[in-house]
JSON list of C-alpha atoms in Angstrom, two decimals:
[
{"chain": "L", "resi": 15, "resn": "MET", "atom": "CA", "xyz": [0.00, 0.00, 0.00]},
{"chain": "L", "resi": 16, "resn": "VAL", "atom": "CA", "xyz": [1.25, 3.48, -0.87]},
{"chain": "L", "resi": 17, "resn": "LEU", "atom": "CA", "xyz": [0.01, 6.99, -0.26]},
{"chain": "L", "resi": 18, "resn": "SER", "atom": "CA", "xyz": [-2.82, 7.88, -2.60]},
{"chain": "L", "resi": 19, "resn": "ASP", "atom": "CA", "xyz": [-3.05, 11.09, -4.62]},
{"chain": "L", "resi": 20, "resn": "ALA", "atom": "CA", "xyz": [-5.90, 12.17, -2.35]},
{"chain": "L", "resi": 21, "resn": "GLY", "atom": "CA", "xyz": [-3.66, 11.53, 0.66]},
{"chain": "L", "resi": 22, "resn": "LEU", "atom": "CA", "xyz": [-0.86, 13.63, -0.83]},
{"chain": "L", "resi": 23, "resn": "ASP", "atom": "CA", "xyz": [-3.27, 16.48, -1.55]},
{"chain": "L", "resi": 24, "resn": "PHE", "atom": "CA", "xyz": [-4.60, 16.24, 2.00]},
{"chain": "L", "resi": 25, "resn": "ILE", "atom": "CA", "xyz": [-1.12, 16.54, 3.53]},
{"chain": "L", "resi": 26, "resn": "THR", "atom": "CA", "xyz": [-0.10, 19.36, 1.21]},
{"chain": "L", "resi": 27, "resn": "SER", "atom": "CA", "xyz": [-3.27, 21.32, 1.99]},
{"chain": "L", "resi": 28, "resn": "PHE", "atom": "CA", "xyz": [-2.50, 21.28, 5.73]},
{"chain": "L", "resi": 29, "resn": "GLU", "atom": "CA", "xyz": [1.24, 21.79, 5.46]},
{"chain": "L", "resi": 30, "resn": "GLY", "atom": "CA", "xyz": [0.99, 24.52, 2.86]},
{"chain": "L", "resi": 31, "resn": "LYS", "atom": "CA", "xyz": [3.86, 25.60, 0.66]},
{"chain": "L", "resi": 32, "resn": "LEU", "atom": "CA", "xyz": [5.11, 28.29, 2.99]},
{"chain": "L", "resi": 33, "resn": "LYS", "atom": "CA", "xyz": [7.58, 31.12, 2.67]},
{"chain": "L", "resi": 34, "resn": "PRO", "atom": "CA", "xyz": [7.78, 31.50, -1.11]},
{"chain": "L", "resi": 35, "resn": "ILE", "atom": "CA", "xyz": [10.24, 34.21, -2.12]},
{"chain": "L", "resi": 36, "resn": "GLY", "atom": "CA", "xyz": [9.36, 34.47, -5.79]},
{"chain": "L", "resi": 37, "resn": "ASP", "atom": "CA", "xyz": [10.64, 32.82, -8.94]},
{"chain": "L", "resi": 38, "resn": "GLY", "atom": "CA", "xyz": [9.29, 29.46, -7.69]},
{"chain": "L", "resi": 39, "resn": "LYS", "atom": "CA", "xyz": [11.65, 29.40, -4.71]},
{"chain": "L", "resi": 40, "resn": "TYR", "atom": "CA", "xyz": [11.07, 28.83, -0.99]},
{"chain": "L", "resi": 41, "resn": "VAL", "atom": "CA", "xyz": [13.09, 29.79, 2.09]},
{"chain": "L", "resi": 42, "resn": "ALA", "atom": "CA", "xyz": [13.40, 27.88, 5.37]},
{"chain": "L", "resi": 43, "resn": "TYR", "atom": "CA", "xyz": [11.44, 29.00, 8.43]},
{"chain": "L", "resi": 44, "resn": "LYS", "atom": "CA", "xyz": [10.81, 27.86, 12.00]},
{"chain": "L", "resi": 45, "resn": "CYS", "atom": "CA", "xyz": [7.45, 26.21, 12.59]},
{"chain": "L", "resi": 46, "resn": "PRO", "atom": "CA", "xyz": [5.45, 26.96, 15.81]},
{"chain": "L", "resi": 47, "resn": "ALA", "atom": "CA", "xyz": [7.18, 24.01, 17.45]},
{"chain": "L", "resi": 48, "resn": "GLY", "atom": "CA", "xyz": [10.56, 25.62, 16.76]},
{"chain": "L", "resi": 49, "resn": "VAL", "atom": "CA", "xyz": [11.66, 23.19, 14.03]},
{"chain": "L", "resi": 50, "resn": "TRP", "atom": "CA", "xyz": [13.32, 24.47, 10.88]},
{"chain": "L", "resi": 51, "resn": "THR", "atom": "CA", "xyz": [10.97, 23.68, 8.02]},
{"chain": "L", "resi": 52, "resn": "ILE", "atom": "CA", "xyz": [10.80, 24.35, 4.30]},
{"chain": "L", "resi": 53, "resn": "TYR", "atom": "CA", "xyz": [8.30, 23.97, 1.46]},
{"chain": "L", "resi": 54, "resn": "ALA", "atom": "CA", "xyz": [5.38, 21.71, 2.55]},
{"chain": "L", "resi": 55, "resn": "GLY", "atom": "CA", "xyz": [6.48, 20.54, 5.97]},
{"chain": "L", "resi": 56, "resn": "CYS", "atom": "CA", "xyz": [9.90, 19.19, 4.99]},
{"chain": "L", "resi": 57, "resn": "THR", "atom": "CA", "xyz": [12.32, 19.16, 7.95]},
{"chain": "L", "resi": 58, "resn": "GLU", "atom": "CA", "xyz": [15.09, 16.72, 7.09]},
{"chain": "L", "resi": 59, "resn": "GLY", "atom": "CA", "xyz": [18.40, 18.56, 6.72]},
{"chain": "L", "resi": 60, "resn": "VAL", "atom": "CA", "xyz": [16.71, 21.96, 6.76]},
{"chain": "L", "resi": 61, "resn": "HIS", "atom": "CA", "xyz": [18.63, 24.92, 8.23]},
{"chain": "L", "resi": 62, "resn": "ALA", "atom": "CA", "xyz": [18.40, 28.68, 8.51]},
{"chain": "L", "resi": 63, "resn": "GLY", "atom": "CA", "xyz": [18.80, 30.53, 5.22]},
{"chain": "L", "resi": 64, "resn": "MET", "atom": "CA", "xyz": [18.12, 27.41, 3.14]},
{"chain": "L", "resi": 65, "resn": "ILE", "atom": "CA", "xyz": [16.47, 28.14, -0.24]},
{"chain": "L", "resi": 66, "resn": "ILE", "atom": "CA", "xyz": [15.05, 25.54, -2.64]},
{"chain": "L", "resi": 67, "resn": "THR", "atom": "CA", "xyz": [13.07, 25.50, -5.89]},
{"chain": "L", "resi": 68, "resn": "GLU", "atom": "CA", "xyz": [9.59, 24.05, -6.44]},
{"chain": "L", "resi": 69, "resn": "GLU", "atom": "CA", "xyz": [11.09, 20.93, -8.03]},
{"chain": "L", "resi": 70, "resn": "GLU", "atom": "CA", "xyz": [13.55, 20.46, -5.16]},
{"chain": "L", "resi": 71, "resn": "GLY", "atom": "CA", "xyz": [10.75, 20.91, -2.63]},
{"chain": "L", "resi": 72, "resn": "ALA", "atom": "CA", "xyz": [8.55, 18.30, -4.33]},
{"chain": "L", "resi": 73, "resn": "GLU", "atom": "CA", "xyz": [11.45, 15.85, -4.38]},
{"chain": "L", "resi": 74, "resn": "MET", "atom": "CA", "xyz": [12.23, 16.47, -0.69]},
{"chain": "L", "resi": 75, "resn": "MET", "atom": "CA", "xyz": [8.60, 15.89, 0.21]},
{"chain": "L", "resi": 76, "resn": "ARG", "atom": "CA", "xyz": [8.40, 12.61, -1.71]},
{"chain": "L", "resi": 77, "resn": "HIS", "atom": "CA", "xyz": [11.62, 11.43, -0.06]},
{"chain": "L", "resi": 78, "resn": "GLU", "atom": "CA", "xyz": [10.38, 12.23, 3.45]},
{"chain": "L", "resi": 79, "resn": "LEU", "atom": "CA", "xyz": [6.91, 10.80, 2.83]},
{"chain": "L", "resi": 80, "resn": "ALA", "atom": "CA", "xyz": [8.44, 7.50, 1.72]},
{"chain": "L", "resi": 81, "resn": "LYS", "atom": "CA", "xyz": [10.03, 7.11, 5.16]},
{"chain": "L", "resi": 82, "resn": "HIS", "atom": "CA", "xyz": [6.74, 7.77, 6.92]},
{"chain": "L", "resi": 83, "resn": "GLU", "atom": "CA", "xyz": [4.91, 5.38, 4.65]},
{"chain": "L", "resi": 84, "resn": "LYS", "atom": "CA", "xyz": [7.41, 2.65, 5.51]},
{"chain": "L", "resi": 85, "resn": "ALA", "atom": "CA", "xyz": [7.03, 3.42, 9.21]},
{"chain": "L", "resi": 86, "resn": "VAL", "atom": "CA", "xyz": [3.26, 3.00, 9.02]},
{"chain": "L", "resi": 87, "resn": "ARG", "atom": "CA", "xyz": [3.61, -0.30, 7.15]},
{"chain": "L", "resi": 88, "resn": "ASP", "atom": "CA", "xyz": [6.19, -1.58, 9.66]},
{"chain": "L", "resi": 89, "resn": "LEU", "atom": "CA", "xyz": [4.46, -0.43, 12.85]},
{"chain": "L", "resi": 90, "resn": "VAL", "atom": "CA", "xyz": [0.83, -1.28, 12.10]},
{"chain": "L", "resi": 91, "resn": "THR", "atom": "CA", "xyz": [-0.07, -4.96, 12.49]},
{"chain": "L", "resi": 92, "resn": "VAL", "atom": "CA", "xyz": [-3.76, -4.85, 11.52]},
{"chain": "L", "resi": 93, "resn": "ASP", "atom": "CA", "xyz": [-5.45, -4.39, 8.16]},
{"chain": "L", "resi": 94, "resn": "LEU", "atom": "CA", "xyz": [-5.99, -0.84, 6.93]},
{"chain": "L", "resi": 95, "resn": "THR", "atom": "CA", "xyz": [-8.15, 0.77, 4.30]},
{"chain": "L", "resi": 96, "resn": "GLN", "atom": "CA", "xyz": [-6.53, 3.29, 1.95]},
{"chain": "L", "resi": 97, "resn": "SER", "atom": "CA", "xyz": [-8.11, 6.17, 3.88]},
{"chain": "L", "resi": 98, "resn": "GLN", "atom": "CA", "xyz": [-6.80, 4.84, 7.20]},
{"chain": "L", "resi": 99, "resn": "TYR", "atom": "CA", "xyz": [-3.33, 4.41, 5.74]},
{"chain": "L", "resi": 100, "resn": "ASP", "atom": "CA", "xyz": [-3.35, 7.95, 4.31]},
{"chain": "L", "resi": 101, "resn": "ALA", "atom": "CA", "xyz": [-4.49, 9.40, 7.66]},
{"chain": "L", "resi": 102, "resn": "LEU", "atom": "CA", "xyz": [-1.70, 7.62, 9.53]},
{"chain": "L", "resi": 103, "resn": "VAL", "atom": "CA", "xyz": [0.95, 8.77, 7.03]},
{"chain": "L", "resi": 104, "resn": "SER", "atom": "CA", "xyz": [-0.28, 12.35, 7.45]},
{"chain": "L", "resi": 105, "resn": "PHE", "atom": "CA", "xyz": [-0.13, 11.98, 11.23]},
{"chain": "L", "resi": 106, "resn": "SER", "atom": "CA", "xyz": [3.37, 10.51, 11.16]},
{"chain": "L", "resi": 107, "resn": "TYR", "atom": "CA", "xyz": [4.61, 13.16, 8.71]},
{"chain": "L", "resi": 108, "resn": "ASN", "atom": "CA", "xyz": [3.46, 15.85, 11.12]},
{"chain": "L", "resi": 109, "resn": "VAL", "atom": "CA", "xyz": [4.44, 14.41, 14.52]},
{"chain": "L", "resi": 110, "resn": "GLY", "atom": "CA", "xyz": [7.30, 12.10, 13.51]},
{"chain": "L", "resi": 111, "resn": "THR", "atom": "CA", "xyz": [7.77, 8.34, 13.34]},
{"chain": "L", "resi": 112, "resn": "GLY", "atom": "CA", "xyz": [9.10, 8.20, 16.91]},
{"chain": "L", "resi": 113, "resn": "ALA", "atom": "CA", "xyz": [5.94, 9.79, 18.28]},
{"chain": "L", "resi": 114, "resn": "LEU", "atom": "CA", "xyz": [3.78, 7.42, 16.23]},
{"chain": "L", "resi": 115, "resn": "SER", "atom": "CA", "xyz": [5.64, 4.34, 17.46]},
{"chain": "L", "resi": 116, "resn": "LYS", "atom": "CA", "xyz": [5.10, 5.26, 21.14]},
{"chain": "L", "resi": 117, "resn": "SER", "atom": "CA", "xyz": [1.56, 6.60, 20.80]},
{"chain": "L", "resi": 118, "resn": "THR", "atom": "CA", "xyz": [-1.56, 5.26, 22.49]},
{"chain": "L", "resi": 119, "resn": "LEU", "atom": "CA", "xyz": [-3.16, 5.64, 19.07]},
{"chain": "L", "resi": 120, "resn": "LEU", "atom": "CA", "xyz": [-0.90, 2.90, 17.67]},
{"chain": "L", "resi": 121, "resn": "LYS", "atom": "CA", "xyz": [-1.42, 0.61, 20.67]},
{"chain": "L", "resi": 122, "resn": "LYS", "atom": "CA", "xyz": [-5.19, 0.79, 20.36]},
{"chain": "L", "resi": 123, "resn": "LEU", "atom": "CA", "xyz": [-5.03, 0.31, 16.61]},
{"chain": "L", "resi": 124, "resn": "ASN", "atom": "CA", "xyz": [-2.84, -2.80, 16.84]},
{"chain": "L", "resi": 125, "resn": "ALA", "atom": "CA", "xyz": [-5.26, -4.16, 19.45]},
{"chain": "L", "resi": 126, "resn": "GLY", "atom": "CA", "xyz": [-8.00, -3.91, 16.85]},
{"chain": "L", "resi": 127, "resn": "ASP", "atom": "CA", "xyz": [-9.71, -0.91, 18.48]},
{"chain": "L", "resi": 128, "resn": "TYR", "atom": "CA", "xyz": [-10.13, 1.27, 15.40]},
{"chain": "L", "resi": 129, "resn": "ALA", "atom": "CA", "xyz": [-12.61, 3.66, 17.02]},
{"chain": "L", "resi": 130, "resn": "GLY", "atom": "CA", "xyz": [-10.36, 4.02, 20.07]},
{"chain": "L", "resi": 131, "resn": "ALA", "atom": "CA", "xyz": [-7.40, 4.76, 17.82]},
{"chain": "L", "resi": 132, "resn": "ALA", "atom": "CA", "xyz": [-9.36, 7.42, 15.93]},
{"chain": "L", "resi": 133, "resn": "ALA", "atom": "CA", "xyz": [-10.20, 9.14, 19.21]},
{"chain": "L", "resi": 134, "resn": "ARG", "atom": "CA", "xyz": [-6.49, 9.48, 20.05]},
{"chain": "L", "resi": 135, "resn": "PHE", "atom": "CA", "xyz": [-5.63, 11.69, 17.08]},
{"chain": "L", "resi": 136, "resn": "ALA", "atom": "CA", "xyz": [-6.94, 14.64, 19.10]},
{"chain": "L", "resi": 137, "resn": "ASP", "atom": "CA", "xyz": [-4.24, 14.12, 21.76]},
{"chain": "L", "resi": 138, "resn": "TRP", "atom": "CA", "xyz": [-1.65, 15.55, 19.38]},
{"chain": "L", "resi": 139, "resn": "ASN", "atom": "CA", "xyz": [-2.86, 19.15, 19.08]},
{"chain": "L", "resi": 140, "resn": "LYS", "atom": "CA", "xyz": [-0.05, 21.10, 20.76]},
{"chain": "L", "resi": 141, "resn": "GLY", "atom": "CA", "xyz": [2.98, 22.89, 19.42]},
{"chain": "L", "resi": 142, "resn": "GLY", "atom": "CA", "xyz": [5.50, 24.52, 21.79]},
{"chain": "L", "resi": 143, "resn": "GLY", "atom": "CA", "xyz": [3.33, 23.46, 24.72]},
{"chain": "L", "resi": 144, "resn": "LYS", "atom": "CA", "xyz": [0.26, 25.28, 23.39]},
{"chain": "L", "resi": 145, "resn": "VAL", "atom": "CA", "xyz": [-2.91, 24.04, 21.71]},
{"chain": "L", "resi": 146, "resn": "LEU", "atom": "CA", "xyz": [-2.74, 25.27, 18.13]},
{"chain": "L", "resi": 147, "resn": "PRO", "atom": "CA", "xyz": [-5.97, 25.79, 16.15]},
{"chain": "L", "resi": 148, "resn": "GLY", "atom": "CA", "xyz": [-4.28, 24.50, 12.99]},
{"chain": "L", "resi": 149, "resn": "LEU", "atom": "CA", "xyz": [-3.33, 21.24, 14.69]},
{"chain": "L", "resi": 150, "resn": "VAL", "atom": "CA", "xyz": [-6.81, 20.87, 16.17]},
{"chain": "L", "resi": 151, "resn": "ARG", "atom": "CA", "xyz": [-8.28, 21.12, 12.68]},
{"chain": "L", "resi": 152, "resn": "ARG", "atom": "CA", "xyz": [-5.71, 18.74, 11.21]},
{"chain": "L", "resi": 153, "resn": "ARG", "atom": "CA", "xyz": [-6.20, 16.08, 13.89]},
{"chain": "L", "resi": 154, "resn": "ALA", "atom": "CA", "xyz": [-9.98, 16.26, 13.46]},
{"chain": "L", "resi": 155, "resn": "ALA", "atom": "CA", "xyz": [-9.61, 15.90, 9.68]},
{"chain": "L", "resi": 156, "resn": "GLU", "atom": "CA", "xyz": [-7.22, 12.94, 10.07]},
{"chain": "L", "resi": 157, "resn": "ALA", "atom": "CA", "xyz": [-9.60, 11.21, 12.48]},
{"chain": "L", "resi": 158, "resn": "GLU", "atom": "CA", "xyz": [-12.49, 11.76, 10.08]},
{"chain": "L", "resi": 159, "resn": "MET", "atom": "CA", "xyz": [-10.47, 10.36, 7.18]},
{"chain": "L", "resi": 160, "resn": "PHE", "atom": "CA", "xyz": [-9.41, 7.40, 9.31]},
{"chain": "L", "resi": 161, "resn": "MET", "atom": "CA", "xyz": [-12.99, 6.50, 10.24]},
{"chain": "L", "resi": 162, "resn": "LYS", "atom": "CA", "xyz": [-14.39, 7.12, 6.77]},
{"chain": "L", "resi": 163, "resn": "GLY", "atom": "CA", "xyz": [-12.96, 3.89, 5.40]},
{"chain": "L", "resi": 164, "resn": "ASP", "atom": "CA", "xyz": [-13.39, 2.82, 1.80]},
{"chain": "L", "resi": 165, "resn": "ALA", "atom": "CA", "xyz": [-16.66, 0.90, 1.94]},
{"chain": "L", "resi": 166, "resn": "ALA", "atom": "CA", "xyz": [-18.24, 3.02, -0.79]},
{"chain": "L", "resi": 167, "resn": "GLY", "atom": "CA", "xyz": [-15.31, 2.37, -3.10]},
{"chain": "L", "resi": 168, "resn": "MET", "atom": "CA", "xyz": [-14.99, -1.35, -2.47]},
{"chain": "L", "resi": 169, "resn": "PRO", "atom": "CA", "xyz": [-15.76, -3.50, -5.54]},
{"chain": "L", "resi": 170, "resn": "GLN", "atom": "CA", "xyz": [-18.98, -5.48, -5.10]},
{"chain": "L", "resi": 171, "resn": "LYS", "atom": "CA", "xyz": [-19.36, -8.89, -6.59]},
{"chain": "L", "resi": 172, "resn": "VAL", "atom": "CA", "xyz": [-22.44, -9.10, -8.76]},
{"chain": "L", "resi": 173, "resn": "ASP", "atom": "CA", "xyz": [-23.68, -12.50, -9.83]},
{"chain": "L", "resi": 174, "resn": "GLN", "atom": "CA", "xyz": [-24.41, -12.73, -13.51]},
{"chain": "L", "resi": 175, "resn": "PRO", "atom": "CA", "xyz": [-27.98, -13.82, -14.28]},
{"chain": "L", "resi": 176, "resn": "LYS", "atom": "CA", "xyz": [-28.23, -17.45, -15.32]},
{"chain": "L", "resi": 177, "resn": "ILE", "atom": "CA", "xyz": [-28.98, -17.88, -19.01]},
{"chain": "L", "resi": 178, "resn": "GLU", "atom": "CA", "xyz": [-30.58, -21.25, -19.66]},
{"chain": "L", "resi": 179, "resn": "ALA", "atom": "CA", "xyz": [-29.09, -23.00, -22.67]},
{"chain": "L", "resi": 180, "resn": "ASP", "atom": "CA", "xyz": [-31.41, -23.72, -25.55]},
{"chain": "L", "resi": 181, "resn": "LYS", "atom": "CA", "xyz": [-32.82, -27.23, -25.30]},
{"chain": "L", "resi": 182, "resn": "PRO", "atom": "CA", "xyz": [-32.66, -29.56, -28.32]},
{"chain": "L", "resi": 183, "resn": "LEU", "atom": "CA", "xyz": [-35.99, -29.85, -30.03]},
{"chain": "L", "resi": 184, "resn": "GLY", "atom": "CA", "xyz": [-36.16, -33.56, -29.19]},
{"chain": "L", "resi": 185, "resn": "LYS", "atom": "CA", "xyz": [-36.04, -32.74, -25.45]},
{"chain": "L", "resi": 186, "resn": "SER", "atom": "CA", "xyz": [-38.21, -29.66, -25.38]},
{"chain": "L", "resi": 187, "resn": "GLY", "atom": "CA", "xyz": [-41.42, -30.09, -23.43]},
{"chain": "L", "resi": 188, "resn": "THR", "atom": "CA", "xyz": [-42.80, -27.02, -25.17]},
{"chain": "L", "resi": 189, "resn": "VAL", "atom": "CA", "xyz": [-42.40, -28.58, -28.60]},
{"chain": "L", "resi": 190, "resn": "TRP", "atom": "CA", "xyz": [-43.99, -31.87, -27.55]},
{"chain": "L", "resi": 191, "resn": "GLY", "atom": "CA", "xyz": [-46.84, -29.98, -25.93]},
{"chain": "L", "resi": 192, "resn": "ALA", "atom": "CA", "xyz": [-47.48, -28.15, -29.20]},
{"chain": "L", "resi": 193, "resn": "VAL", "atom": "CA", "xyz": [-47.39, -31.43, -31.16]},
{"chain": "L", "resi": 194, "resn": "GLY", "atom": "CA", "xyz": [-49.81, -33.04, -28.72]},
{"chain": "L", "resi": 195, "resn": "THR", "atom": "CA", "xyz": [-52.22, -30.14, -29.06]},
{"chain": "L", "resi": 196, "resn": "MET", "atom": "CA", "xyz": [-52.07, -30.35, -32.85]},
{"chain": "L", "resi": 197, "resn": "VAL", "atom": "CA", "xyz": [-52.70, -34.13, -32.82]},
{"chain": "L", "resi": 198, "resn": "SER", "atom": "CA", "xyz": [-55.65, -33.70, -30.48]},
{"chain": "L", "resi": 199, "resn": "GLY", "atom": "CA", "xyz": [-57.16, -31.12, -32.80]},
{"chain": "L", "resi": 200, "resn": "LEU", "atom": "CA", "xyz": [-56.75, -33.39, -35.82]},
{"chain": "L", "resi": 201, "resn": "VAL", "atom": "CA", "xyz": [-58.34, -36.33, -33.99]},
{"chain": "L", "resi": 202, "resn": "LEU", "atom": "CA", "xyz": [-61.37, -34.24, -33.06]},
{"chain": "L", "resi": 203, "resn": "LEU", "atom": "CA", "xyz": [-61.72, -33.04, -36.64]},
{"chain": "L", "resi": 204, "resn": "LEU", "atom": "CA", "xyz": [-61.44, -36.60, -38.00]},
{"chain": "L", "resi": 205, "resn": "GLU", "atom": "CA", "xyz": [-64.00, -37.83, -35.48]},
{"chain": "L", "resi": 206, "resn": "LYS", "atom": "CA", "xyz": [-66.56, -35.30, -36.65]},
{"chain": "L", "resi": 207, "resn": "THR", "atom": "CA", "xyz": [-65.78, -35.93, -40.31]},
{"chain": "L", "resi": 208, "resn": "MET", "atom": "CA", "xyz": [-65.97, -39.73, -39.92]},
{"chain": "L", "resi": 209, "resn": "THR", "atom": "CA", "xyz": [-69.27, -39.50, -38.08]},
{"chain": "L", "resi": 210, "resn": "VAL", "atom": "CA", "xyz": [-70.75, -37.66, -41.03]},
{"chain": "L", "resi": 211, "resn": "VAL", "atom": "CA", "xyz": [-69.23, -40.11, -43.55]},
{"chain": "L", "resi": 212, "resn": "VAL", "atom": "CA", "xyz": [-70.42, -43.22, -41.68]},
{"chain": "L", "resi": 213, "resn": "ASP", "atom": "CA", "xyz": [-73.89, -41.84, -41.22]},
{"chain": "L", "resi": 214, "resn": "THR", "atom": "CA", "xyz": [-74.04, -40.91, -44.89]},
{"chain": "L", "resi": 215, "resn": "ILE", "atom": "CA", "xyz": [-72.85, -44.35, -46.05]},
{"chain": "L", "resi": 216, "resn": "ALA", "atom": "CA", "xyz": [-75.31, -46.07, -43.72]},
{"chain": "L", "resi": 217, "resn": "ALA", "atom": "CA", "xyz": [-78.14, -43.96, -45.04]},
{"chain": "L", "resi": 218, "resn": "LEU", "atom": "CA", "xyz": [-77.20, -44.46, -48.68]},
{"chain": "L", "resi": 219, "resn": "THR", "atom": "CA", "xyz": [-76.80, -48.26, -48.45]},
{"chain": "L", "resi": 220, "resn": "THR", "atom": "CA", "xyz": [-80.31, -48.55, -47.04]},
{"chain": "L", "resi": 221, "resn": "ILE", "atom": "CA", "xyz": [-81.77, -47.04, -50.21]},
{"chain": "L", "resi": 222, "resn": "GLU", "atom": "CA", "xyz": [-82.45, -50.03, -52.42]},
{"chain": "L", "resi": 223, "resn": "PRO", "atom": "CA", "xyz": [-82.38, -48.29, -55.82]},
{"chain": "L", "resi": 224, "resn": "LEU", "atom": "CA", "xyz": [-79.04, -46.67, -55.02]},
{"chain": "L", "resi": 225, "resn": "LYS", "atom": "CA", "xyz": [-77.69, -49.97, -53.70]},
{"chain": "L", "resi": 226, "resn": "MET", "atom": "CA", "xyz": [-78.65, -51.69, -56.96]},
{"chain": "L", "resi": 227, "resn": "ALA", "atom": "CA", "xyz": [-77.07, -48.90, -58.96]},
{"chain": "L", "resi": 228, "resn": "LEU", "atom": "CA", "xyz": [-73.82, -49.27, -57.04]},
{"chain": "L", "resi": 229, "resn": "LEU", "atom": "CA", "xyz": [-73.80, -53.03, -57.61]},
{"chain": "L", "resi": 230, "resn": "GLN", "atom": "CA", "xyz": [-74.45, -52.59, -61.30]},
{"chain": "L", "resi": 231, "resn": "ALA", "atom": "CA", "xyz": [-71.56, -50.12, -61.44]},
{"chain": "L", "resi": 232, "resn": "GLY", "atom": "CA", "xyz": [-69.29, -52.73, -59.86]},
{"chain": "L", "resi": 233, "resn": "ALA", "atom": "CA", "xyz": [-69.14, -51.16, -56.45]},
{"chain": "L", "resi": 234, "resn": "ASN", "atom": "CA", "xyz": [-68.86, -53.50, -53.48]},
{"chain": "L", "resi": 235, "resn": "THR", "atom": "CA", "xyz": [-70.82, -52.26, -50.47]},
{"chain": "L", "resi": 236, "resn": "GLN", "atom": "CA", "xyz": [-68.96, -54.74, -48.26]},
{"chain": "L", "resi": 237, "resn": "ALA", "atom": "CA", "xyz": [-65.64, -53.21, -49.32]},
{"chain": "L", "resi": 238, "resn": "ILE", "atom": "CA", "xyz": [-66.99, -49.77, -48.56]},
{"chain": "L", "resi": 239, "resn": "GLY", "atom": "CA", "xyz": [-68.11, -50.93, -45.13]},
{"chain": "L", "resi": 240, "resn": "PHE", "atom": "CA", "xyz": [-64.72, -52.59, -44.47]},
{"chain": "L", "resi": 241, "resn": "GLY", "atom": "CA", "xyz": [-62.88, -49.40, -45.40]},
{"chain": "L", "resi": 242, "resn": "ALA", "atom": "CA", "xyz": [-65.08, -47.43, -43.06]},
{"chain": "L", "resi": 243, "resn": "LEU", "atom": "CA", "xyz": [-64.37, -49.95, -40.29]},
{"chain": "L", "resi": 244, "resn": "VAL", "atom": "CA", "xyz": [-60.58, -49.65, -40.77]},
{"chain": "L", "resi": 245, "resn": "PHE", "atom": "CA", "xyz": [-60.82, -45.87, -40.69]},
{"chain": "L", "resi": 246, "resn": "CYS", "atom": "CA", "xyz": [-62.78, -46.10, -37.45]},
{"chain": "L", "resi": 247, "resn": "GLY", "atom": "CA", "xyz": [-60.00, -48.27, -36.01]},
{"chain": "L", "resi": 248, "resn": "PHE", "atom": "CA", "xyz": [-57.43, -45.57, -36.67]},
{"chain": "L", "resi": 249, "resn": "LEU", "atom": "CA", "xyz": [-59.82, -43.08, -35.14]},
{"chain": "L", "resi": 250, "resn": "VAL", "atom": "CA", "xyz": [-60.04, -45.11, -31.90]},
{"chain": "L", "resi": 251, "resn": "ILE", "atom": "CA", "xyz": [-56.23, -45.34, -31.71]},
{"chain": "L", "resi": 252, "resn": "GLY", "atom": "CA", "xyz": [-56.00, -41.58, -32.18]},
{"chain": "L", "resi": 253, "resn": "ARG", "atom": "CA", "xyz": [-58.57, -41.00, -29.41]},
{"chain": "L", "resi": 254, "resn": "ARG", "atom": "CA", "xyz": [-56.53, -43.19, -26.99]},
{"chain": "L", "resi": 255, "resn": "ALA", "atom": "CA", "xyz": [-53.36, -41.24, -27.77]},
{"chain": "L", "resi": 256, "resn": "ARG", "atom": "CA", "xyz": [-55.12, -37.93, -27.18]},
{"chain": "L", "resi": 257, "resn": "VAL", "atom": "CA", "xyz": [-56.60, -39.02, -23.84]},
{"chain": "L", "resi": 258, "resn": "LYS", "atom": "CA", "xyz": [-53.21, -40.35, -22.68]},
{"chain": "L", "resi": 259, "resn": "GLN", "atom": "CA", "xyz": [-51.52, -37.06, -23.64]},
{"chain": "L", "resi": 260, "resn": "GLU", "atom": "CA", "xyz": [-54.10, -35.16, -21.58]},
{"chain": "L", "resi": 261, "resn": "GLY", "atom": "CA", "xyz": [-53.42, -37.39, -18.55]},
{"chain": "L", "resi": 262, "resn": "GLY", "atom": "CA", "xyz": [-56.81, -39.11, -18.44]},
{"chain": "L", "resi": 263, "resn": "ALA", "atom": "CA", "xyz": [-57.74, -42.80, -18.50]},
{"chain": "L", "resi": 264, "resn": "PRO", "atom": "CA", "xyz": [-57.67, -44.41, -21.98]}
]
């Protein structure tokens, strides 16, 4: 884990790039705690009368921040969110790694008491033995950042909706249902048609003149009757299939 861009902006906003002297240059000054400081809170190797450029200041800040980042990673034994890590780096950069290592804040944090650790930021609000409004604001902002966490930015796993694979036609209940419906309709139609045909044949064969005419023409009424009987047989088979498909007794 490394300091985020938001964390760097946070630290820079509180430190400020103080004592510019023009032409992109900065001069060293003593902070309220009496420590020689330059640019945005840089203190390492700083002395009276020291002047640096913007580029040199940015490089010094990155170099010093790297040490505080390492200190946080080495000293903290529990898991941290990015916001918690950034808040601790800001705290260490301001008070020093030695102060962080001996702080009650760190003890509570490593014991898993995150809320208790956040409450201890406020202890470090003095400079030169006096409570400084700037430090009060900074500690409150660090505690708020620490407790904010990253829940809103955490990636959430979303299950993809299941897409049922297309079934082969031979296994599709929908297709067989449609076929069964079609067969049932055909059977009903054939039943009605056959009823009319049988009734008509029965009526016609009872008319003696027509019967004689059919015989003279070579027609065989027995063959006609046999054909009708066979057709009726197929009709009965079709009825059984339809009843079975509907779930009833044959």
